[in-house]
Short mmCIF file of C-alpha atoms in Angstrom, two decimals:
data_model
loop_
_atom_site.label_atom_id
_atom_site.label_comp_id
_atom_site.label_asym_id
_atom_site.label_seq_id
_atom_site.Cartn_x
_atom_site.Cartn_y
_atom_site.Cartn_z
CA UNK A 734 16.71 -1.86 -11.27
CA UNK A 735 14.22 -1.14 -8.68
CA UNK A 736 11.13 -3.51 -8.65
CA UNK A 737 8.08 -3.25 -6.13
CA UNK A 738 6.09 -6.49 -6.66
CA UNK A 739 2.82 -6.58 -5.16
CA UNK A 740 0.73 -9.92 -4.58
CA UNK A 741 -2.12 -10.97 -2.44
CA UNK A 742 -5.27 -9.31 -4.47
CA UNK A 743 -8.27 -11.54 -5.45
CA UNK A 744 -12.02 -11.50 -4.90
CA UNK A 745 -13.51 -11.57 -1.70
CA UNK A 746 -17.15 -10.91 -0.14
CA UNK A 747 -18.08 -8.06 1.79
CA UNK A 748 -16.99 -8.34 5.35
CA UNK A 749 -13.85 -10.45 4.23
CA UNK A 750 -10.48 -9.98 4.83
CA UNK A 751 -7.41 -10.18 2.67
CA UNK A 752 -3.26 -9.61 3.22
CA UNK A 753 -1.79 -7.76 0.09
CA UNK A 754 2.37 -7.87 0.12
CA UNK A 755 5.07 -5.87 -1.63
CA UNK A 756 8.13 -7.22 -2.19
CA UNK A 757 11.22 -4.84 -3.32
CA UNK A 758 14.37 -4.86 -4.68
CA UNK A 759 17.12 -2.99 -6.07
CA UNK A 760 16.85 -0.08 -3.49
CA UNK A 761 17.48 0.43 0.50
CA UNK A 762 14.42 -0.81 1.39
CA UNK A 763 14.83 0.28 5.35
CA UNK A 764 15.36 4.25 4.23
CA UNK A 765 12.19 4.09 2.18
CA UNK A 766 8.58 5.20 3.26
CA UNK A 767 6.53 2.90 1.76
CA UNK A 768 2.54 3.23 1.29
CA UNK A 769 -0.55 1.99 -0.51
CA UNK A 770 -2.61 3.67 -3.43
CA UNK A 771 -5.66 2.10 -5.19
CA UNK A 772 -7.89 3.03 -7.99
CA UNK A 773 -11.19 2.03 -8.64
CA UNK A 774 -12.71 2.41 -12.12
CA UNK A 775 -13.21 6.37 -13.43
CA UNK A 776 -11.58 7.82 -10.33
CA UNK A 777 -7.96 9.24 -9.60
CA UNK A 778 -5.32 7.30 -7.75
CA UNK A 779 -5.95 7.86 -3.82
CA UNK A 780 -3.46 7.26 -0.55
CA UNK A 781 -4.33 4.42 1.62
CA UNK A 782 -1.71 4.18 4.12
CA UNK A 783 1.76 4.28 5.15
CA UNK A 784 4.43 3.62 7.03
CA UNK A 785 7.84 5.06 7.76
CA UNK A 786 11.07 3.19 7.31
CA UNK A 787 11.57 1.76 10.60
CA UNK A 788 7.86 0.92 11.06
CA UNK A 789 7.55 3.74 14.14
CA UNK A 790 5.14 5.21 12.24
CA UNK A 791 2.00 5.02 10.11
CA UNK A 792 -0.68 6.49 8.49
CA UNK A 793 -4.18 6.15 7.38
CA UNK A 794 -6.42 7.23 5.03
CA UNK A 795 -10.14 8.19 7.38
CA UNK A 796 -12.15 5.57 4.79
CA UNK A 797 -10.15 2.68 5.62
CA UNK A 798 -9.01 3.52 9.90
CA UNK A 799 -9.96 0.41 12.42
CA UNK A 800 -10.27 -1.45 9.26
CA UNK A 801 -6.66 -1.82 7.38
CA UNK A 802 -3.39 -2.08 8.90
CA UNK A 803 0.01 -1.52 7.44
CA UNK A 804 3.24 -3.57 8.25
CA UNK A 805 6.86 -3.74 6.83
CA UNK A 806 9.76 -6.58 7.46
CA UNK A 807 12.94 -4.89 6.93
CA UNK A 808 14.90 -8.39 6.62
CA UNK A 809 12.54 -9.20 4.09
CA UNK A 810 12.21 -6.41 2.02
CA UNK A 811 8.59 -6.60 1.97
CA UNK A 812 5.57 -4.60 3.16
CA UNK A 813 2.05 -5.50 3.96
CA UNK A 814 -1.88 -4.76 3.70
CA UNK A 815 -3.75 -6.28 6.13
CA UNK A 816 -7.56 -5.51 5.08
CA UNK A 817 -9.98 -6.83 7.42
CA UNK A 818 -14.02 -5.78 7.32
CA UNK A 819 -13.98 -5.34 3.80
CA UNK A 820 -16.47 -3.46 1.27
CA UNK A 821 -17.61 -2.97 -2.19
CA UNK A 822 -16.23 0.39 -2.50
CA UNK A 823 -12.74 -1.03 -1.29
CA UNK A 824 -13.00 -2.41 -4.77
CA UNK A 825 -9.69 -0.99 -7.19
CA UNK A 826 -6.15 -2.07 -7.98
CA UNK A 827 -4.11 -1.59 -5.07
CA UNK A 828 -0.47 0.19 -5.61
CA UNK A 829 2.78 -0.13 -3.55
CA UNK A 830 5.08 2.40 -3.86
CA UNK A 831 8.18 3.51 -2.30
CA UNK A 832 9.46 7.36 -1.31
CA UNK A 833 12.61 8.73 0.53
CA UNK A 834 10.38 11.33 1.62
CA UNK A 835 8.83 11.42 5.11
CA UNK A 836 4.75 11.19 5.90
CA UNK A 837 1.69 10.25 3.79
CA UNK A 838 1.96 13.27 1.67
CA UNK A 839 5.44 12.75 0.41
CA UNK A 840 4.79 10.32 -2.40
CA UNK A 841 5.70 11.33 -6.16
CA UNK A 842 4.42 10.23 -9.28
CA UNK A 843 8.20 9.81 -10.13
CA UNK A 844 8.75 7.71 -6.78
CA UNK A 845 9.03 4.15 -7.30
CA UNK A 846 5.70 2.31 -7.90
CA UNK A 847 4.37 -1.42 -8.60
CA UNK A 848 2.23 -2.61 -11.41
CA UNK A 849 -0.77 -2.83 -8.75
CA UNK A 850 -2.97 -6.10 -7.53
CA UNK A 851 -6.99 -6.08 -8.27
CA UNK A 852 -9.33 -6.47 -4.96
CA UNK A 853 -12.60 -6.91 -5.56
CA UNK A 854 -15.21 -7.06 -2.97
CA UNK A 855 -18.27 -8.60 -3.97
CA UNK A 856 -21.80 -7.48 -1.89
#
């Protein structure tokens, strides 16, 4: 079955930097868009970033632009969250998930999703 594995969270102090990862398996990883959620405490799942299956393109949420950076290896099945210049309110469980649909806004609760990685970012 299909997995998405992320890894990488932790705790961190404002202005730190951390690299989450997501490793899949059990789908075509290279004809998948893949992207980033998080949720902090009391609020609604929100988009972070993503990037299309051959890497050509990605996308940003406006809070975390200059700041985060989104990579995939195809041979490795596995895409990454580079967070640099981080702050408090960066502070939720980050989600990977996976979508054959093109662009930031083509993710489905019934896409494939990990069990998510806690960041905290302490001031």
């Amino acid at each position: 079955q299909v997995q998405l594995v992320e890894s990488g969270g932790g705790l961190v102090q404002a202005g730190g930097s951390l690299r989450l990862s997501c490793a899949a398996s059990g789908l075509t990883f290279s004809r998948y868009t893949m992207g980033w959620f998080r949720q902090a405490p009391g609020k609604e799942r929100e988009f972070v970033t993503a990037i299309s299956w051959s890497g050509g393109r990605t996308y940003y949420a406006d809070s975390v632009k200059g700041r985060f950076t989104i990579s995939r290896d195809n041979a490795k099945n596995t895409v990454y969250l580079q967070m640099n210049s981080l702050k408090p309110e960066d502070t939720a469980v980050y989600y990977c998930a996976a979508s054959l649909r093109n662009g930031a806004s083509g993710f489905r609760p019934n896409d494939y999703w990990g069990q998510g990685t806690q960041v905290t970012v302490s001031s």
